[in-house]
Short mmCIF file of C-alpha atoms and ligand atoms in Angstrom, two decimals:
data_model
loop_
_atom_site.label_atom_id
_atom_site.label_comp_id
_atom_site.label_asym_id
_atom_site.label_seq_id
_atom_site.Cartn_x
_atom_site.Cartn_y
_atom_site.Cartn_z
CA MET B 1 178.00 -63.85 -156.73
CA ARG B 2 176.43 -60.86 -155.02
CA PHE B 3 174.75 -61.38 -151.72
CA PRO B 4 171.01 -60.74 -151.82
CA ILE B 5 171.03 -57.74 -149.49
CA LEU B 6 167.29 -57.31 -149.49
CA ALA B 7 166.64 -60.94 -148.60
CA ALA B 8 169.31 -60.75 -145.91
CA ALA B 9 167.79 -57.58 -144.54
CA LEU B 10 164.38 -59.20 -144.33
CA LEU B 11 165.78 -62.28 -142.63
CA CYS B 12 168.30 -60.64 -140.36
CA ALA B 13 167.03 -57.16 -139.54
CA PRO B 14 166.07 -56.56 -135.93
CA VAL B 15 162.35 -57.12 -135.76
CA ALA B 16 160.26 -54.01 -135.23
CA THR B 17 158.13 -54.91 -132.25
CA ALA B 18 154.91 -53.27 -131.23
CA LEU B 19 155.79 -51.92 -127.81
CA PRO B 20 153.17 -50.09 -125.81
CA ALA B 21 155.19 -46.87 -125.97
CA ASP B 22 155.79 -45.09 -129.26
CA CYS B 23 159.51 -44.34 -129.13
CA ARG B 24 159.13 -41.38 -131.49
CA ASP B 25 157.67 -39.65 -128.45
CA LYS B 26 160.67 -38.36 -126.46
CA GLY B 27 158.55 -38.40 -123.33
CA ALA B 28 157.79 -42.11 -123.68
CA GLY B 29 160.99 -42.99 -121.83
CA CYS B 30 162.20 -45.57 -124.34
CA THR B 31 165.66 -47.06 -123.94
CA LEU B 32 168.14 -47.24 -126.81
CA ALA B 33 167.30 -50.87 -127.52
CA GLU B 34 163.54 -50.26 -127.43
CA THR B 35 163.95 -47.37 -129.83
CA ALA B 36 166.24 -49.42 -132.07
CA ALA B 37 163.77 -52.32 -132.10
CA GLN B 38 160.99 -50.05 -133.32
CA ALA B 39 163.35 -48.53 -135.88
CA GLY B 40 164.62 -51.91 -137.15
CA PHE B 41 168.15 -50.78 -136.30
CA TRP B 42 171.20 -52.30 -134.61
CA ILE B 43 172.67 -50.39 -131.68
CA GLY B 44 175.64 -52.07 -130.06
CA ALA B 45 178.77 -51.78 -127.96
CA ALA B 46 182.21 -53.33 -127.86
CA ILE B 47 182.64 -55.47 -124.74
CA ASP B 48 185.39 -57.46 -123.12
CA ALA B 49 185.74 -61.13 -122.25
CA PRO B 50 184.42 -62.06 -119.81
CA PRO B 51 181.82 -59.31 -120.16
CA GLU B 52 182.48 -56.48 -117.71
CA PRO B 53 179.91 -55.63 -114.99
CA ALA B 54 178.74 -52.61 -117.01
CA ALA B 55 177.76 -54.93 -119.85
CA GLU B 56 175.88 -57.20 -117.47
CA ALA B 57 174.07 -54.16 -116.09
CA ILE B 58 173.15 -52.51 -119.35
CA TYR B 59 172.22 -55.39 -121.68
CA PRO B 60 169.64 -56.12 -122.98
CA ALA B 61 167.86 -52.88 -122.09
CA GLN B 62 170.15 -50.56 -124.04
CA PHE B 63 171.83 -52.55 -126.79
CA ASN B 64 170.77 -55.23 -129.26
CA SER B 65 174.21 -55.84 -130.77
CA VAL B 66 177.57 -56.96 -129.34
CA THR B 67 181.13 -56.70 -130.64
CA ALA B 68 184.16 -58.24 -128.94
CA GLU B 69 186.59 -55.39 -128.37
CA ASN B 70 189.56 -57.76 -128.74
CA ALA B 71 188.56 -61.40 -128.20
CA HIS B 72 187.96 -62.27 -131.88
CA LYS B 73 191.18 -60.71 -133.19
CA TRP B 74 193.76 -63.11 -134.57
CA GLY B 75 196.45 -62.66 -131.89
CA PRO B 76 194.11 -63.06 -128.90
CA LEU B 77 192.54 -66.17 -130.50
CA SER B 78 195.77 -67.80 -131.57
CA ASP B 79 199.12 -67.77 -129.78
CA GLY B 80 200.61 -69.81 -132.61
CA LEU B 81 199.52 -70.63 -136.13
CA GLY B 82 196.73 -73.18 -136.23
CA ARG B 83 196.34 -73.24 -132.42
CA TYR B 84 193.11 -71.64 -131.23
CA ASP B 85 191.69 -70.84 -127.84
CA PHE B 86 188.13 -69.72 -128.45
CA SER B 87 187.17 -69.53 -124.79
CA ARG B 88 187.16 -65.72 -124.50
CA GLY B 89 185.54 -65.25 -127.88
CA ASP B 90 182.91 -67.81 -126.93
CA GLN B 91 182.14 -65.89 -123.73
CA VAL B 92 181.28 -62.81 -125.77
CA VAL B 93 179.07 -64.74 -128.17
CA ALA B 94 177.32 -66.58 -125.33
CA PHE B 95 176.70 -63.24 -123.58
CA ALA B 96 175.13 -61.83 -126.74
CA GLU B 97 172.93 -64.88 -127.18
CA ALA B 98 171.81 -64.79 -123.54
CA ASN B 99 170.76 -61.17 -124.11
CA GLY B 100 169.05 -61.68 -127.44
CA ALA B 101 171.65 -59.53 -129.20
CA ARG B 102 173.33 -60.16 -132.51
CA VAL B 103 177.12 -60.36 -132.81
CA ARG B 104 179.27 -58.21 -135.11
CA GLY B 105 182.46 -60.21 -135.46
CA HIS B 106 185.59 -58.08 -135.31
CA THR B 107 187.93 -58.85 -137.04
CA LEU B 108 189.39 -61.64 -139.19
CA PHE B 109 192.42 -59.78 -140.56
CA TRP B 110 193.83 -56.51 -139.27
CA GLY B 111 197.36 -55.87 -140.50
CA ARG B 112 198.04 -53.36 -137.68
CA GLY B 113 196.40 -55.49 -135.04
CA PRO B 114 197.67 -58.33 -132.87
CA LEU B 115 198.84 -61.30 -134.95
CA PRO B 116 200.23 -64.71 -133.93
CA ALA B 117 203.87 -64.38 -132.92
CA ASP B 118 205.09 -66.94 -135.46
CA LEU B 119 203.15 -65.62 -138.47
CA ALA B 120 205.97 -63.59 -140.04
CA GLY B 121 208.56 -66.29 -139.42
CA GLN B 122 206.45 -69.05 -140.93
CA ILE B 123 205.85 -67.05 -144.09
CA ALA B 124 209.49 -66.03 -144.41
CA ALA B 125 210.73 -69.60 -143.93
CA ALA B 126 208.40 -71.13 -146.53
CA PRO B 127 209.80 -72.10 -149.96
CA ASP B 128 206.84 -70.24 -151.50
CA PRO B 129 206.15 -67.36 -149.10
CA ALA B 130 203.19 -65.97 -151.08
CA GLY B 131 201.56 -69.39 -151.35
CA ARG B 132 202.11 -70.00 -147.65
CA ALA B 133 200.68 -66.56 -146.76
CA ARG B 134 197.55 -67.29 -148.78
CA GLU B 135 197.19 -70.72 -147.19
CA ILE B 136 197.59 -69.32 -143.66
CA LEU B 137 195.07 -66.53 -144.27
CA VAL B 138 192.47 -68.83 -145.80
CA GLU B 139 192.90 -71.40 -143.02
CA HIS B 140 192.58 -68.78 -140.30
CA VAL B 141 189.47 -67.17 -141.75
CA GLY B 142 187.89 -70.57 -142.33
CA ALA B 143 188.70 -71.76 -138.81
CA VAL B 144 187.22 -68.72 -137.05
CA VAL B 145 184.18 -68.17 -139.24
CA GLY B 146 183.54 -71.91 -139.25
CA HIS B 147 183.74 -72.07 -135.45
CA TYR B 148 180.99 -69.45 -135.17
CA ALA B 149 178.98 -70.36 -138.29
CA GLY B 150 175.33 -69.40 -137.91
CA ARG B 151 176.00 -67.42 -134.70
CA ILE B 152 177.75 -64.29 -135.97
CA HIS B 153 175.55 -61.98 -138.00
CA SER B 154 178.31 -59.97 -139.65
CA TRP B 155 182.09 -60.01 -139.78
CA ASP B 156 184.64 -57.27 -140.29
CA VAL B 157 186.60 -59.50 -142.63
CA VAL B 158 189.41 -57.03 -143.24
CA ASN B 159 190.01 -54.07 -140.97
CA GLU B 160 191.91 -50.96 -142.06
CA PRO B 161 192.94 -52.02 -145.58
CA LEU B 162 194.29 -48.55 -146.37
CA ASP B 163 197.26 -46.44 -145.28
CA PHE B 164 196.65 -44.03 -142.36
CA PHE B 165 196.20 -40.90 -144.49
CA THR B 166 196.54 -41.71 -148.19
CA GLY B 167 194.53 -43.95 -150.45
CA ASN B 168 197.42 -46.40 -150.73
CA PRO B 169 196.93 -49.93 -149.42
CA ASP B 170 198.16 -50.61 -145.91
CA PRO B 171 201.49 -52.38 -146.52
CA ASN B 172 200.73 -55.19 -144.07
CA ILE B 173 202.19 -58.70 -144.12
CA MET B 174 199.46 -60.12 -146.37
CA PHE B 175 199.60 -57.20 -148.81
CA ARG B 176 203.36 -57.58 -149.08
CA GLN B 177 202.97 -61.22 -150.10
CA LEU B 178 199.73 -61.21 -152.11
CA GLY B 179 199.09 -57.64 -153.17
CA ILE B 180 195.56 -56.31 -152.84
CA ASP B 181 194.16 -59.77 -153.72
CA TYR B 182 194.54 -60.80 -150.08
CA ILE B 183 191.28 -58.97 -149.39
CA GLY B 184 189.27 -61.02 -151.89
CA GLU B 185 190.91 -64.23 -150.60
CA ALA B 186 189.78 -63.44 -147.05
CA PHE B 187 186.21 -62.60 -148.11
CA ARG B 188 185.87 -65.76 -150.20
CA ALA B 189 187.14 -67.92 -147.35
CA ALA B 190 184.69 -66.27 -144.94
CA HIS B 191 181.78 -66.75 -147.32
CA ALA B 192 182.63 -70.41 -147.82
CA ALA B 193 182.72 -70.99 -144.06
CA ASP B 194 179.40 -69.23 -143.34
CA PRO B 195 177.39 -68.29 -146.44
CA GLY B 196 174.76 -66.59 -144.25
CA ALA B 197 177.11 -64.08 -142.61
CA GLN B 198 177.25 -60.48 -143.83
CA LEU B 199 180.84 -59.65 -144.73
CA PHE B 200 182.23 -56.15 -144.17
CA LEU B 201 185.29 -54.09 -145.02
CA ASN B 202 186.05 -51.73 -142.11
CA GLU B 203 188.06 -48.48 -142.18
CA PHE B 204 188.58 -45.04 -140.57
CA PHE B 205 188.83 -41.64 -142.21
CA GLN B 206 190.10 -38.17 -141.32
CA ASP B 207 187.67 -36.57 -143.71
CA TYR B 208 185.00 -38.03 -145.90
CA GLN B 209 185.79 -36.25 -149.15
CA GLY B 210 189.55 -36.75 -149.25
CA GLU B 211 191.84 -39.13 -151.07
CA LYS B 212 191.43 -41.95 -148.57
CA ALA B 213 187.62 -41.86 -148.75
CA ARG B 214 187.78 -41.91 -152.58
CA ALA B 215 190.20 -44.83 -152.50
CA PHE B 216 187.92 -46.78 -150.17
CA LEU B 217 184.97 -46.27 -152.51
CA SER B 218 187.06 -47.51 -155.44
CA LEU B 219 188.28 -50.49 -153.46
CA ALA B 220 184.74 -51.50 -152.51
CA ALA B 221 183.56 -51.02 -156.10
CA ASP B 222 186.49 -53.10 -157.42
CA LEU B 223 185.73 -55.94 -155.02
CA LEU B 224 182.09 -55.95 -156.12
CA ALA B 225 183.08 -55.86 -159.78
CA GLU B 226 185.35 -58.87 -159.21
CA GLY B 227 182.47 -60.81 -157.68
CA VAL B 228 184.02 -60.86 -154.20
CA PRO B 229 181.30 -61.66 -151.63
CA ILE B 230 181.35 -58.31 -149.83
CA HIS B 231 178.04 -57.18 -148.36
CA GLY B 232 178.82 -54.12 -146.32
CA VAL B 233 181.26 -51.44 -145.26
CA GLY B 234 182.02 -50.29 -141.75
CA ILE B 235 183.06 -46.76 -140.84
CA GLN B 236 184.88 -46.88 -137.52
CA GLY B 237 183.96 -43.41 -136.28
CA HIS B 238 186.60 -42.81 -133.60
CA ILE B 239 186.72 -39.07 -132.91
CA SER B 240 189.90 -38.62 -130.91
CA PRO B 241 192.98 -36.40 -130.68
CA GLY B 242 196.29 -37.61 -132.05
CA PRO B 243 198.46 -37.64 -135.12
CA ASP B 244 195.81 -39.48 -137.10
CA GLN B 245 193.64 -36.32 -136.79
CA LEU B 246 190.27 -37.89 -136.19
CA MET B 247 188.36 -34.64 -135.74
CA PRO B 248 184.57 -34.28 -135.64
CA PRO B 249 183.66 -34.46 -139.34
CA ASP B 250 181.45 -32.22 -141.41
CA PRO B 251 178.08 -33.97 -141.04
CA ALA B 252 176.97 -33.31 -144.63
CA ALA B 253 180.19 -34.77 -146.03
CA PHE B 254 179.88 -37.74 -143.70
CA GLN B 255 176.31 -38.45 -144.78
CA ALA B 256 177.17 -38.00 -148.47
CA PHE B 257 179.95 -40.57 -148.10
CA LEU B 258 177.61 -43.09 -146.47
CA ALA B 259 175.14 -42.51 -149.29
CA GLU B 260 177.84 -43.08 -151.91
CA LEU B 261 178.78 -46.38 -150.30
CA ALA B 262 175.13 -47.37 -150.10
CA ALA B 263 174.70 -46.53 -153.79
CA LEU B 264 177.15 -49.33 -154.57
CA GLY B 265 174.55 -51.71 -153.15
CA LEU B 266 176.36 -52.23 -149.85
CA ALA B 267 175.05 -52.21 -146.31
CA VAL B 268 176.70 -49.59 -144.09
CA GLU B 269 177.37 -49.43 -140.35
CA ILE B 270 179.21 -47.10 -137.99
CA THR B 271 181.28 -49.73 -136.23
CA GLU B 272 183.45 -48.12 -133.52
CA LEU B 273 181.92 -44.84 -132.47
CA ASP B 274 183.39 -42.78 -129.64
CA VAL B 275 183.72 -38.98 -129.42
CA SER B 276 186.42 -37.58 -127.14
CA ILE B 277 185.37 -34.62 -125.02
CA PHE B 278 188.81 -33.12 -125.81
CA PHE B 279 187.44 -31.27 -128.84
CA PHE B 280 184.94 -29.32 -126.73
CA ARG B 281 187.19 -28.41 -123.79
CA GLY B 282 186.71 -24.67 -124.38
CA ALA B 283 182.94 -24.85 -124.74
CA ALA B 284 180.52 -23.67 -122.07
CA ASP B 285 178.83 -27.07 -122.06
CA PRO B 286 181.20 -29.73 -123.48
CA LEU B 287 178.73 -32.57 -122.97
CA ALA B 288 176.12 -30.72 -125.01
CA GLU B 289 178.64 -30.24 -127.81
CA GLN B 290 179.52 -33.91 -127.66
CA ALA B 291 175.82 -34.75 -127.84
CA ARG B 292 175.49 -32.55 -130.90
CA VAL B 293 178.23 -34.52 -132.68
CA TYR B 294 176.64 -37.83 -131.68
CA GLY B 295 173.31 -36.59 -133.02
CA GLU B 296 174.93 -35.53 -136.29
CA LEU B 297 176.78 -38.80 -136.87
CA VAL B 298 174.00 -41.17 -135.82
CA GLY B 299 171.52 -38.93 -137.64
CA ALA B 300 173.56 -39.21 -140.84
CA CYS B 301 173.41 -42.99 -140.58
CA ILE B 302 169.67 -42.88 -139.93
CA ALA B 303 169.18 -40.66 -142.98
CA VAL B 304 170.76 -43.28 -145.25
CA PRO B 305 168.42 -46.29 -145.43
CA ALA B 306 171.24 -48.78 -146.05
CA CYS B 307 172.92 -47.72 -142.80
CA GLN B 308 171.73 -50.50 -140.54
CA GLY B 309 173.54 -50.02 -137.26
CA VAL B 310 175.84 -48.12 -134.93
CA THR B 311 178.30 -49.71 -132.50
CA LEU B 312 179.85 -47.72 -129.64
CA TRP B 313 183.46 -48.59 -128.81
CA GLY B 314 182.68 -49.22 -125.16
CA ILE B 315 179.85 -48.69 -122.73
CA GLU B 316 180.82 -46.15 -120.08
CA ASP B 317 183.33 -43.34 -119.69
CA GLY B 318 185.28 -45.07 -116.93
CA ASP B 319 186.39 -47.83 -119.29
CA THR B 320 187.48 -46.60 -122.70
CA TRP B 321 190.43 -47.59 -124.88
CA LEU B 322 191.04 -43.87 -125.57
CA ASP B 323 192.14 -43.38 -121.96
CA ARG B 324 194.45 -46.39 -122.18
CA THR B 325 196.03 -45.75 -125.57
CA PHE B 326 198.64 -43.16 -126.51
CA PRO B 327 198.20 -40.38 -127.65
CA SER B 328 194.57 -39.92 -126.58
CA SER B 329 195.57 -41.16 -123.10
CA VAL B 330 197.53 -37.90 -122.65
CA VAL B 331 194.27 -35.93 -122.52
CA ALA B 332 192.37 -38.48 -120.39
CA PRO B 333 189.65 -38.52 -119.33
CA ASN B 334 188.26 -38.52 -122.87
CA ARG B 335 184.73 -39.28 -121.60
CA PRO B 336 183.77 -40.42 -125.11
CA LEU B 337 180.80 -42.75 -124.58
CA LEU B 338 177.04 -42.61 -123.97
CA PHE B 339 177.03 -43.48 -120.25
CA ASP B 340 179.05 -41.91 -117.44
CA GLU B 341 181.01 -43.91 -114.84
CA ASP B 342 177.82 -44.44 -112.81
CA LEU B 343 176.05 -45.80 -115.91
CA GLU B 344 173.87 -42.70 -116.05
CA PRO B 345 172.90 -41.68 -119.59
CA LYS B 346 174.71 -38.57 -120.82
CA PRO B 347 173.33 -35.90 -123.18
CA ALA B 348 174.96 -37.93 -125.99
CA TRP B 349 172.70 -40.86 -125.03
CA PHE B 350 169.60 -38.72 -125.56
CA ALA B 351 170.93 -37.35 -128.85
CA THR B 352 171.64 -40.90 -130.05
CA ARG B 353 168.27 -42.24 -129.00
CA ASP B 354 166.41 -39.34 -130.57
CA ALA B 355 168.35 -39.73 -133.82
CA ILE B 356 167.48 -43.45 -133.99
CA ALA B 357 163.83 -42.62 -133.36
CA GLY B 358 163.91 -40.77 -136.68
CA ARG B 359 163.98 -44.16 -138.44
CA ILE B 360 160.73 -45.36 -136.84
CA VAL B 361 157.95 -45.78 -139.37
CA PRO B 362 154.45 -45.60 -137.90
CA GLU B 363 152.82 -49.02 -137.86
CA PRO B 364 150.23 -49.47 -140.64
CA GLY B 365 146.87 -48.56 -139.25
CA THR B 366 148.26 -46.28 -136.55
CA GLY B 367 146.93 -43.24 -138.37
CA ALA B 368 143.46 -44.78 -138.65
CA LEU B 369 143.51 -45.72 -134.96
CA VAL B 370 144.43 -42.17 -134.03
CA LEU B 371 141.56 -40.84 -136.18
CA ILE B 372 139.11 -43.26 -134.57
CA GLY B 373 140.40 -42.22 -131.15
CA ILE B 374 139.96 -38.56 -131.99
CA ALA B 375 136.44 -39.24 -133.30
CA ILE B 376 135.45 -41.10 -130.10
CA LEU B 377 136.94 -38.46 -127.85
CA GLY B 378 135.34 -35.73 -129.98
CA GLY B 379 131.96 -37.46 -129.74
CA ARG B 380 132.24 -37.73 -125.95
CA HIS B 381 133.26 -34.11 -125.80
CA ARG B 382 130.22 -33.08 -127.85
CA GLU B 383 127.89 -35.22 -125.67
CA ARG B 384 129.39 -33.68 -122.56
CA GLY B 385 128.92 -30.29 -124.19
CA ARG B 386 125.21 -31.06 -124.74
CA GLU B 387 124.85 -32.28 -121.13
CA THR B 388 126.46 -29.19 -119.68
CA GLY B 389 125.30 -26.69 -122.32
C1 LIG G 1 191.45 -51.46 -129.83
C2 LIG G 1 190.95 -51.94 -128.47
O1 LIG G 1 189.92 -51.11 -128.06
C3 LIG G 1 192.07 -51.91 -127.46
O2 LIG G 1 191.65 -52.50 -126.23
C4 LIG G 1 193.30 -52.63 -128.00
O3 LIG G 1 194.37 -52.48 -127.10
C5 LIG G 1 193.68 -52.12 -129.36
O4 LIG G 1 192.58 -52.19 -130.25
N1 LIG G 1 190.35 -49.65 -134.45
C6 LIG G 1 189.92 -50.95 -134.38
C7 LIG G 1 189.78 -51.63 -133.06
O5 LIG G 1 189.50 -51.50 -135.41
O6 LIG G 1 190.00 -53.02 -133.14
C8 LIG G 1 190.71 -51.04 -132.05
O7 LIG G 1 190.45 -51.62 -130.77
C9 LIG G 1 190.55 -49.53 -132.01
C10 LIG G 1 190.90 -48.93 -133.33
#
């Protein structure tokens, strides 16, 4: 059964609040979170467990959404099959709740990510390896989603289902046992454990018109056609140097891809955005170029109504996985985020905020109020004119 996206959007969308400032006005001094609240948009960041000082300093003013950078992945949660330590994951969720932010759960199954050490051995040793793989996957998804039921707004159920470059499936341990059906199994188990959670398929792309992007569209369409409870798709959005060639994309192609996904009836989010400064090293003003790319990517999301949020993969430039992870670590500092090491907003912060402001719809009656205001001021002006004239 398909998830009623519209009903979910009405129930779960960030509430547009009437703040004194109109965040469409760049001079109003709105923060990211204030702008996002008026736009009915999620703006988030990946944080650690326990939350780092930068998170404590910047929430809730700047972000209304939280993702655990690692704490909800299978390996960090579970050092052995069926054994869970939720303490770090719980810290992230409690931090979000204390700051009035929603949680994007990341991620229930990631074939390239950290997995319990005994997973492969347990499957291999079972008399029916495929049956055991299915059982383990369903139990894991049920345990984690069940633990957080009602507290996690959306889950990346499966992360990176496709090969690095081609449209082939990622040949991970679950695919090898179950074929592509492992994806539907994971989504069904998640839906059973928390029917209110939005369930996402998350992926990265080198370009948004190539074979991999087409394959992802087909995969999402197939899952929908099979009645799998999938509600959204996440586009990671890492822009970083390395063999996976994650270059700044053509903005029109990026937006067209988001629109194609939305046309399937799915919600869309940019889930792991960071933009390495490496690509602009020859430019006169690299930070301005970086801001341009941020404006293009966030602007593309804003232009597609079903695109409901953007998550940055970190908070400040002094603490980014790109500087810690080969090969992008070779060109560190990547300075890929919205705040510098002193938590000062960068040009990319302004570009992001201004792009989000493009989603703000004037409150009903605002136009009439403005007209009344103009009429009153005009009247006073005329009276003053009579007095002085
Ligand atoms: C990364 C984390 O940021 C690192 O701290 C960790 O060492 C590896 O994973 N795509 C994803 C994220 O979906 O989960 C990854 O996060 C970055 C790439």
